[in-house]
Short mmCIF file of C-alpha atoms in Angstrom, two decimals:
data_model
loop_
_atom_site.label_atom_id
_atom_site.label_comp_id
_atom_site.label_asym_id
_atom_site.label_seq_id
_atom_site.Cartn_x
_atom_site.Cartn_y
_atom_site.Cartn_z
CA MET Y 1 -0.11 -0.05 -0.01
CA SER Y 2 1.50 3.23 -1.01
CA ASP Y 3 2.24 6.07 1.39
CA THR Y 4 -0.11 8.34 -0.67
CA ALA Y 5 -2.87 5.85 -0.52
CA VAL Y 6 -2.54 5.28 3.24
CA HIS Y 7 -2.83 8.93 4.17
CA ASP Y 8 -5.73 9.60 1.88
CA ILE Y 9 -8.08 8.29 4.73
CA ALA Y 10 -7.28 11.28 6.88
CA ILE Y 11 -8.89 14.73 6.80
CA GLN Y 12 -7.00 16.75 4.24
CA ASP Y 13 -5.46 20.12 5.05
CA THR Y 14 -6.90 23.06 3.18
CA ASP Y 15 -4.16 25.45 4.47
CA SER Y 16 -1.02 25.21 2.33
CA ALA Y 17 1.29 26.04 5.19
CA HIS Y 18 -0.28 23.14 7.17
CA GLN Y 19 0.16 20.81 4.25
CA ARG Y 20 3.90 21.84 4.09
CA LEU Y 21 4.32 21.35 7.86
CA ARG Y 22 2.74 17.88 7.73
CA ALA Y 23 4.82 16.84 4.84
CA GLU Y 24 8.00 17.99 6.49
CA VAL Y 25 7.21 16.23 9.82
CA ARG Y 26 6.22 13.20 8.05
CA LYS Y 27 9.59 13.32 6.16
CA LEU Y 28 11.63 13.66 9.38
CA CYS Y 29 9.72 10.75 10.95
CA ARG Y 30 10.60 8.40 8.15
CA GLY Y 31 14.18 8.57 9.44
CA PHE Y 32 12.94 6.73 12.63
CA GLY Y 33 11.13 3.58 11.57
CA ASP Y 34 9.58 0.74 13.19
CA GLU Y 35 12.73 -0.97 14.22
CA TYR Y 36 13.97 2.30 15.97
CA TRP Y 37 10.81 2.56 18.05
CA ARG Y 38 10.70 -1.09 18.69
CA ASP Y 39 14.24 -1.12 20.10
CA ARG Y 40 13.56 1.83 22.21
CA ASP Y 41 10.42 0.17 23.65
CA ARG Y 42 12.21 -3.17 24.38
CA GLU Y 43 15.16 -1.35 26.21
CA ARG Y 44 12.81 1.21 27.76
CA ALA Y 45 15.28 3.70 26.43
CA TYR Y 46 14.72 7.48 25.91
CA PRO Y 47 14.60 8.25 22.04
CA GLU Y 48 17.40 10.84 22.30
CA GLU Y 49 18.25 10.89 18.60
CA PHE Y 50 14.62 11.46 17.65
CA VAL Y 51 14.14 14.24 20.24
CA ARG Y 52 17.33 15.93 19.01
CA ALA Y 53 16.25 15.82 15.36
CA LEU Y 54 12.85 17.31 16.28
CA THR Y 55 14.60 20.02 18.25
CA GLU Y 56 17.03 20.92 15.55
CA ALA Y 57 14.15 21.13 13.08
CA GLY Y 58 12.47 23.69 15.39
CA TYR Y 59 9.39 21.58 16.10
CA LEU Y 60 9.59 21.57 19.85
CA SER Y 61 9.73 25.41 19.73
CA VAL Y 62 6.45 25.63 17.80
CA LEU Y 63 4.58 27.49 20.63
CA ILE Y 64 7.39 29.88 21.44
CA PRO Y 65 6.98 33.35 20.03
CA THR Y 66 9.42 34.42 17.40
CA GLN Y 67 10.88 37.17 19.57
CA TYR Y 68 12.34 34.46 21.77
CA GLY Y 69 13.55 32.34 18.89
CA GLY Y 70 10.68 29.97 18.43
CA LEU Y 71 8.37 29.30 15.48
CA GLY Y 72 5.51 31.36 16.84
CA MET Y 73 2.83 29.07 15.75
CA GLY Y 74 -0.28 27.87 17.59
CA VAL Y 75 -1.73 24.82 19.11
CA THR Y 76 -3.15 23.82 15.77
CA GLU Y 77 0.37 23.47 14.31
CA GLY Y 78 1.57 21.77 17.51
CA ALA Y 79 -1.34 19.16 17.00
CA ILE Y 80 -0.23 18.58 13.45
CA ILE Y 81 3.39 17.73 14.64
CA LEU Y 82 2.26 15.40 17.37
CA GLN Y 83 -0.32 13.67 15.29
CA GLU Y 84 2.20 12.95 12.48
CA ILE Y 85 4.72 11.63 15.04
CA ASN Y 86 2.27 9.01 16.34
CA ARG Y 87 0.94 8.29 12.86
CA SER Y 88 4.46 7.43 11.71
CA GLY Y 89 4.56 4.76 14.39
CA GLY Y 90 6.52 6.81 16.88
CA HIS Y 91 5.54 7.93 20.28
CA SER Y 92 5.22 11.65 21.17
CA ALA Y 93 5.42 11.20 24.91
CA ALA Y 94 9.17 11.66 24.65
CA CYS Y 95 8.68 15.25 23.87
CA HIS Y 96 5.05 16.43 24.13
CA ALA Y 97 5.49 18.10 27.53
CA GLN Y 98 7.84 20.61 25.98
CA MET Y 99 4.80 22.04 24.22
CA TYR Y 100 2.17 22.07 26.91
CA THR Y 101 4.44 23.08 29.79
CA MET Y 102 4.95 26.34 27.79
CA ALA Y 103 1.50 27.71 28.71
CA PRO Y 104 2.38 28.84 32.39
CA LEU Y 105 5.65 30.33 31.32
CA LEU Y 106 4.35 32.07 28.31
CA ARG Y 107 1.13 33.47 29.99
CA HIS Y 108 2.22 33.96 33.61
CA GLY Y 109 6.02 34.04 33.68
CA SER Y 110 7.88 37.22 34.22
CA GLU Y 111 9.60 38.96 31.22
CA ALA Y 112 12.89 38.16 32.91
CA GLN Y 113 11.91 34.43 33.05
CA ARG Y 114 10.80 34.41 29.44
CA ARG Y 115 14.04 36.11 28.17
CA ARG Y 116 16.12 33.78 30.41
CA TYR Y 117 14.65 30.53 29.40
CA LEU Y 118 12.64 30.57 26.18
CA PRO Y 119 15.60 31.32 23.68
CA GLU Y 120 17.52 28.59 25.26
CA ILE Y 121 14.72 26.18 25.11
CA ALA Y 122 13.96 27.17 21.45
CA THR Y 123 17.56 26.38 20.44
CA GLY Y 124 17.65 23.09 22.35
CA ARG Y 125 20.37 24.24 24.74
CA LEU Y 126 17.81 23.76 27.46
CA ARG Y 127 15.19 21.16 27.65
CA LEU Y 128 11.93 21.59 29.56
CA GLN Y 129 9.93 18.40 29.51
CA ALA Y 130 9.22 17.56 33.09
CA PHE Y 131 6.09 18.66 35.09
CA SER Y 132 5.87 17.49 38.77
CA ILE Y 133 2.28 17.74 39.96
CA THR Y 134 0.70 14.37 40.63
CA GLU Y 135 1.11 12.80 44.19
CA PRO Y 136 0.43 9.28 45.32
CA GLU Y 137 -2.30 10.40 47.88
CA ALA Y 138 -3.84 13.10 45.73
CA GLY Y 139 -4.11 11.55 42.31
CA SER Y 140 -6.42 13.64 40.11
CA ASN Y 141 -7.46 15.77 43.15
CA THR Y 142 -4.64 18.19 42.63
CA THR Y 143 -5.87 20.57 45.35
CA ARG Y 144 -5.01 17.91 47.96
CA ILE Y 145 -1.23 17.81 47.17
CA HIS Y 146 1.01 17.76 50.22
CA THR Y 147 4.34 18.90 48.77
CA THR Y 148 5.27 22.18 50.40
CA ALA Y 149 7.42 25.27 49.50
CA VAL Y 150 8.25 27.26 52.56
CA ARG Y 151 9.78 30.76 52.09
CA ASP Y 152 13.13 31.15 53.88
CA GLY Y 153 14.81 34.50 53.21
CA ASP Y 154 15.64 34.55 49.42
CA ASP Y 155 14.70 30.97 48.81
CA TYR Y 156 11.84 28.56 49.06
CA VAL Y 157 12.48 25.15 50.72
CA VAL Y 158 10.64 22.26 48.86
CA THR Y 159 9.81 19.03 50.63
CA GLY Y 160 7.47 16.34 49.31
CA HIS Y 161 6.94 13.21 47.18
CA LYS Y 162 5.60 13.19 43.68
CA ASN Y 163 4.84 10.34 41.22
CA TRP Y 164 4.37 10.31 37.46
CA THR Y 165 7.16 12.96 37.04
CA SER Y 166 8.25 11.98 33.57
CA ARG Y 167 11.51 12.85 31.83
CA ILE Y 168 13.00 14.64 34.80
CA THR Y 169 16.41 12.87 34.14
CA GLN Y 170 16.23 14.02 30.55
CA SER Y 171 15.20 17.69 31.38
CA ASP Y 172 17.16 20.79 32.50
CA LEU Y 173 14.19 22.59 33.81
CA LEU Y 174 11.19 21.39 35.79
CA MET Y 175 7.76 22.77 36.49
CA LEU Y 176 6.73 22.04 40.10
CA LEU Y 177 3.42 22.59 41.84
CA ALA Y 178 3.64 22.91 45.65
CA ARG Y 179 1.60 24.32 48.56
CA THR Y 180 2.90 27.59 49.89
CA ARG Y 181 -0.10 27.95 52.31
CA PRO Y 182 -2.03 25.21 54.14
CA LEU Y 183 -5.08 23.77 52.61
CA PRO Y 184 -7.96 26.03 53.47
CA GLU Y 185 -10.90 24.58 55.37
CA ASP Y 186 -13.41 26.20 52.99
CA PRO Y 187 -13.94 23.75 50.05
CA ALA Y 188 -14.52 26.80 47.76
CA GLU Y 189 -11.02 28.09 48.44
CA ARG Y 190 -9.27 24.65 48.10
CA ALA Y 191 -7.31 25.78 44.96
CA GLU Y 192 -5.85 28.78 46.87
CA GLY Y 193 -2.40 28.57 48.37
CA ILE Y 194 -0.75 26.40 45.56
CA SER Y 195 2.14 27.93 43.73
CA LEU Y 196 3.98 27.08 40.55
CA PHE Y 197 7.82 26.98 40.18
CA LEU Y 198 10.14 26.80 37.19
CA ILE Y 199 13.29 25.08 38.62
CA ASP Y 200 16.76 24.93 37.02
CA LEU Y 201 17.70 21.26 37.71
CA ARG Y 202 21.21 21.99 36.64
CA ARG Y 203 21.83 23.97 39.76
CA ILE Y 204 20.25 21.30 41.92
CA ARG Y 205 22.25 18.54 40.49
CA ALA Y 206 25.50 20.52 40.80
CA GLN Y 207 24.93 22.17 44.29
CA GLN Y 208 22.53 19.90 46.34
CA PRO Y 209 21.99 16.59 44.59
CA GLU Y 210 21.06 14.98 47.90
CA THR Y 211 17.88 16.99 48.00
CA LEU Y 212 16.52 15.42 44.77
CA VAL Y 213 15.89 11.62 44.79
CA VAL Y 214 14.55 10.10 41.48
CA GLU Y 215 13.34 6.51 41.30
CA PRO Y 216 12.50 5.26 37.78
CA VAL Y 217 9.11 3.35 37.29
CA ARG Y 218 8.80 0.75 34.71
CA THR Y 219 5.38 0.91 33.02
CA MET Y 220 3.69 -1.25 30.41
CA PHE Y 221 5.23 0.99 27.81
CA ASN Y 222 8.19 3.26 27.31
CA TYR Y 223 7.35 6.45 29.20
CA ALA Y 224 10.40 7.53 31.09
CA THR Y 225 8.49 8.24 34.21
CA ASN Y 226 9.55 8.43 37.85
CA GLN Y 227 8.78 8.82 41.52
CA VAL Y 228 10.47 11.90 42.98
CA TRP Y 229 11.24 12.93 46.54
CA TYR Y 230 12.16 16.58 47.35
CA LYS Y 231 14.20 16.68 50.53
CA SER Y 232 14.38 20.27 51.66
CA MET Y 233 15.48 21.31 48.29
CA ARG Y 234 16.36 25.11 48.21
CA ILE Y 235 15.21 27.04 45.11
CA PRO Y 236 15.44 30.86 44.56
CA ALA Y 237 12.36 32.78 45.23
CA ASP Y 238 12.47 34.17 41.62
CA SER Y 239 11.81 30.56 40.54
CA MET Y 240 8.00 31.21 41.08
CA ILE Y 241 5.86 31.74 38.17
CA GLY Y 242 3.34 34.55 38.64
CA GLU Y 243 1.94 35.25 42.08
CA GLU Y 244 2.18 33.11 45.12
CA GLY Y 245 -0.76 31.00 45.76
CA ARG Y 246 -2.23 31.12 42.18
CA GLY Y 247 -0.36 28.30 40.70
CA PHE Y 248 -3.25 25.95 40.34
CA ARG Y 249 -5.01 28.58 38.30
CA TYR Y 250 -1.97 28.82 36.00
CA VAL Y 251 -1.89 25.01 35.47
CA ILE Y 252 -5.56 25.01 34.62
CA ASP Y 253 -4.83 27.57 31.89
CA GLY Y 254 -2.70 25.13 30.14
CA TRP Y 255 -5.11 22.19 30.36
CA ASN Y 256 -7.04 22.92 27.37
CA ALA Y 257 -3.96 22.98 25.25
CA GLU Y 258 -2.74 19.82 26.91
CA ARG Y 259 -6.01 18.04 26.05
CA ILE Y 260 -5.95 19.21 22.43
CA LEU Y 261 -2.35 18.10 21.99
CA LEU Y 262 -2.89 14.68 23.67
CA ALA Y 263 -6.03 14.11 21.50
CA SER Y 264 -3.79 14.72 18.47
CA GLU Y 265 -1.46 11.95 19.64
CA ALA Y 266 -4.43 9.61 19.98
CA ILE Y 267 -5.72 10.50 16.63
CA GLY Y 268 -2.34 9.95 15.14
CA ASP Y 269 -2.45 6.42 16.67
CA GLY Y 270 -5.93 5.93 15.41
CA TYR Y 271 -4.73 6.51 11.85
CA TRP Y 272 -1.75 4.35 12.32
CA PHE Y 273 -3.95 1.40 13.40
CA LEU Y 274 -6.31 2.11 10.41
CA ASP Y 275 -3.23 2.23 8.02
CA ARG Y 276 -1.70 -0.91 9.17
CA ALA Y 277 -5.06 -2.79 9.49
CA ILE Y 278 -6.16 -1.81 5.96
CA ALA Y 279 -2.81 -2.69 4.43
CA TYR Y 280 -2.95 -6.16 6.13
CA ALA Y 281 -6.62 -6.78 5.22
CA ARG Y 282 -5.83 -6.00 1.54
CA GLU Y 283 -2.81 -8.33 1.43
CA ARG Y 284 -3.65 -11.14 3.70
CA ASP Y 285 -5.27 -13.92 1.71
CA VAL Y 286 -7.20 -16.63 3.44
CA PHE Y 287 -9.76 -19.08 1.91
CA GLY Y 288 -8.82 -17.81 -1.56
CA HIS Y 289 -9.48 -14.07 -1.06
CA PRO Y 290 -8.21 -11.05 1.05
CA VAL Y 291 -9.64 -10.84 4.54
CA GLY Y 292 -10.61 -7.43 3.92
CA ALA Y 293 -13.44 -8.72 1.63
CA ASP Y 294 -15.13 -10.31 4.69
CA GLN Y 295 -17.68 -8.02 6.25
CA GLY Y 296 -16.56 -9.27 9.68
CA VAL Y 297 -13.27 -7.46 9.03
CA GLN Y 298 -14.61 -4.67 6.83
CA PHE Y 299 -17.31 -3.32 9.14
CA PRO Y 300 -15.10 -2.82 12.29
CA LEU Y 301 -12.51 -1.13 9.98
CA ALA Y 302 -15.09 1.23 8.71
CA ARG Y 303 -16.57 1.87 12.20
CA ALA Y 304 -13.24 2.69 13.46
CA TYR Y 305 -12.62 4.95 10.66
CA THR Y 306 -15.84 6.94 11.43
CA GLN Y 307 -14.76 7.44 15.11
CA VAL Y 308 -11.19 8.54 14.19
CA ILE Y 309 -12.36 10.97 11.68
CA ALA Y 310 -14.99 12.46 13.95
CA ALA Y 311 -12.48 12.94 16.76
CA ASP Y 312 -10.11 14.64 14.20
CA GLN Y 313 -12.86 17.04 13.33
CA MET Y 314 -13.54 17.94 16.97
CA ARG Y 315 -9.80 18.21 17.76
CA THR Y 316 -9.47 20.64 14.81
CA ARG Y 317 -12.32 22.76 15.95
CA ALA Y 318 -10.98 22.86 19.59
CA ALA Y 319 -7.58 23.93 18.28
CA ALA Y 320 -8.94 26.65 16.22
CA LEU Y 321 -10.98 28.08 19.09
CA PHE Y 322 -8.04 27.95 21.44
CA ASP Y 323 -5.71 29.82 18.87
CA SER Y 324 -8.34 32.45 18.36
CA GLY Y 325 -8.48 33.10 22.10
CA ARG Y 326 -12.12 31.87 22.47
CA LYS Y 327 -13.40 29.60 25.19
CA CYS Y 328 -12.74 25.97 24.29
CA GLY Y 329 -13.14 23.92 27.50
CA ALA Y 330 -15.97 21.85 26.26
CA GLU Y 331 -14.45 21.26 22.90
CA ALA Y 332 -10.98 20.47 24.23
CA ASN Y 333 -12.31 17.95 26.66
CA THR Y 334 -14.66 16.46 24.18
CA ALA Y 335 -11.85 16.12 21.68
CA LYS Y 336 -9.63 14.21 24.14
CA PHE Y 337 -12.59 11.95 25.13
CA LEU Y 338 -13.46 11.14 21.52
CA ALA Y 339 -9.83 10.70 20.40
CA SER Y 340 -8.86 8.51 23.20
CA GLU Y 341 -12.03 6.20 22.72
CA ALA Y 342 -11.46 6.22 18.90
CA SER Y 343 -7.77 5.21 19.18
CA TRP Y 344 -8.67 2.36 21.55
CA GLN Y 345 -11.41 1.05 19.26
CA ALA Y 346 -9.00 1.34 16.27
CA ALA Y 347 -6.36 -0.52 18.29
CA ASN Y 348 -8.59 -3.36 19.02
CA MET Y 349 -9.78 -3.50 15.45
CA CYS Y 350 -6.17 -3.61 14.24
CA LEU Y 351 -5.23 -6.40 16.62
CA ASP Y 352 -8.25 -8.43 15.50
CA THR Y 353 -7.47 -7.86 11.87
CA HIS Y 354 -3.93 -9.13 12.31
CA GLY Y 355 -4.90 -12.16 14.44
CA GLY Y 356 -2.00 -13.94 15.91
CA ASN Y 357 0.56 -11.66 14.17
CA GLY Y 358 -0.81 -8.70 16.05
CA PHE Y 359 0.87 -10.19 19.20
CA VAL Y 360 4.17 -10.51 17.69
CA ASP Y 361 6.51 -7.57 18.39
CA THR Y 362 8.00 -7.34 14.89
CA TRP Y 363 4.42 -6.25 13.62
CA ASP Y 364 4.50 -3.35 16.07
CA VAL Y 365 0.77 -3.61 16.79
CA GLU Y 366 1.15 -4.80 20.26
CA ARG Y 367 3.57 -1.96 21.05
CA LYS Y 368 1.13 0.74 19.73
CA PHE Y 369 -1.75 -1.18 21.47
CA ARG Y 370 0.02 -0.65 24.79
CA GLU Y 371 0.87 2.93 24.14
CA THR Y 372 -2.59 4.23 23.03
CA ARG Y 373 -4.29 2.74 26.10
CA LEU Y 374 -2.84 5.55 28.24
CA TYR Y 375 -5.00 8.24 26.57
CA GLN Y 376 -8.23 7.14 28.29
CA VAL Y 377 -6.47 7.53 31.78
CA ALA Y 378 -4.04 10.38 31.36
CA PRO Y 379 -3.53 13.26 31.61
CA ILE Y 380 -7.16 13.00 32.89
CA ASN Y 381 -9.36 10.00 33.17
CA ASN Y 382 -12.30 10.04 30.80
CA ASN Y 383 -14.77 9.59 33.63
CA LEU Y 384 -13.52 13.07 34.94
CA ILE Y 385 -14.18 14.63 31.44
CA LEU Y 386 -17.70 13.20 31.63
CA ALA Y 387 -18.13 14.78 34.99
CA PHE Y 388 -16.82 18.12 33.61
CA LEU Y 389 -19.20 17.99 30.67
CA GLY Y 390 -22.07 17.03 33.04
CA GLN Y 391 -21.54 19.86 35.32
CA HIS Y 392 -20.24 22.72 33.06
CA VAL Y 393 -22.07 21.97 29.79
CA LEU Y 394 -25.23 20.00 30.74
CA GLY Y 395 -25.81 22.00 33.89
CA LEU Y 396 -26.09 19.01 36.19
CA PRO Y 397 -25.17 19.14 40.00
CA ARG Y 398 -21.40 18.74 40.80
CA SER Y 399 -20.52 15.10 41.33
CA TYR Y 400 -17.21 15.41 43.05
#
């Protein structure tokens, strides 16, 4: 099946700049084929060469304004990049955080912080891919985090335990969420007193390495994630993003972009599963005809296609709203929900189409199958998206 034919099943770009961007990213990804990603998965190794190539091409600076050396594009273009990475058979988890962690720094960081860090991030001399938010006891209830940052002269002293802090060992900079005031008794004020910090890990590693303990966590797919303990780690007061106590609000600001970008990865996976399943169904001959002629194979393929293409449309709408500065909470959450459900449906369909071969690592279906399952759970569980839509779109009583 030719590359042109495979990609005809996706929504076609009408913007010529988007067509060029998609073609350029697709060309770069061809240099990192199935065997590359299969080896990284088997070894649970960080795809350093791939991330370096993306950085050198400027794609990880897509959301950084041009005055700081970035491409100065929007979430729409970021979505195209991540979708094409996953559609090529790659895994964007190695680098996606460098896009959505931009939001708090871009929107709420001081001009001094932006000038200090953004040009270095844009060139690749600094890497910002780690976000330390989630804690074992709090989970998705971020307002219940226990990690504290206590002011001490010109510093804050950070103490606490985080999990799911991915790529911290590959990053130079870290976004950290910590309580600077105790949890208020009034439930309506539970988001207050949480602050956001941008930490230079190079200084920590050089000057106080004993205050940062990182324990790698092996997951069902290659995700470079860790548990982290902060042991009275001293950070300069000017590490804080924005105002003290408003960090949770700053993180929320970036959630819509995060959901749109993660939806794009799931959509890329969905198209990958369709591409592989269609090619296999056309070529695999059983009982004297291609299995794709059997309605038992053809109908699930067609159903999966409708779900992926619908998610693609919703993601495109959400990204357009975000880039125009309009409200898009419902659309961003809906896009993430639809995309994650569609990619999982496509994954099961692809595995069924391949039969026993789908479980063999050299066909890559089982690898992508494991990778795409994440999107129903992270960065937010789909049940919480339904709760958000129930309360904020349908006007139903709060459920949690």
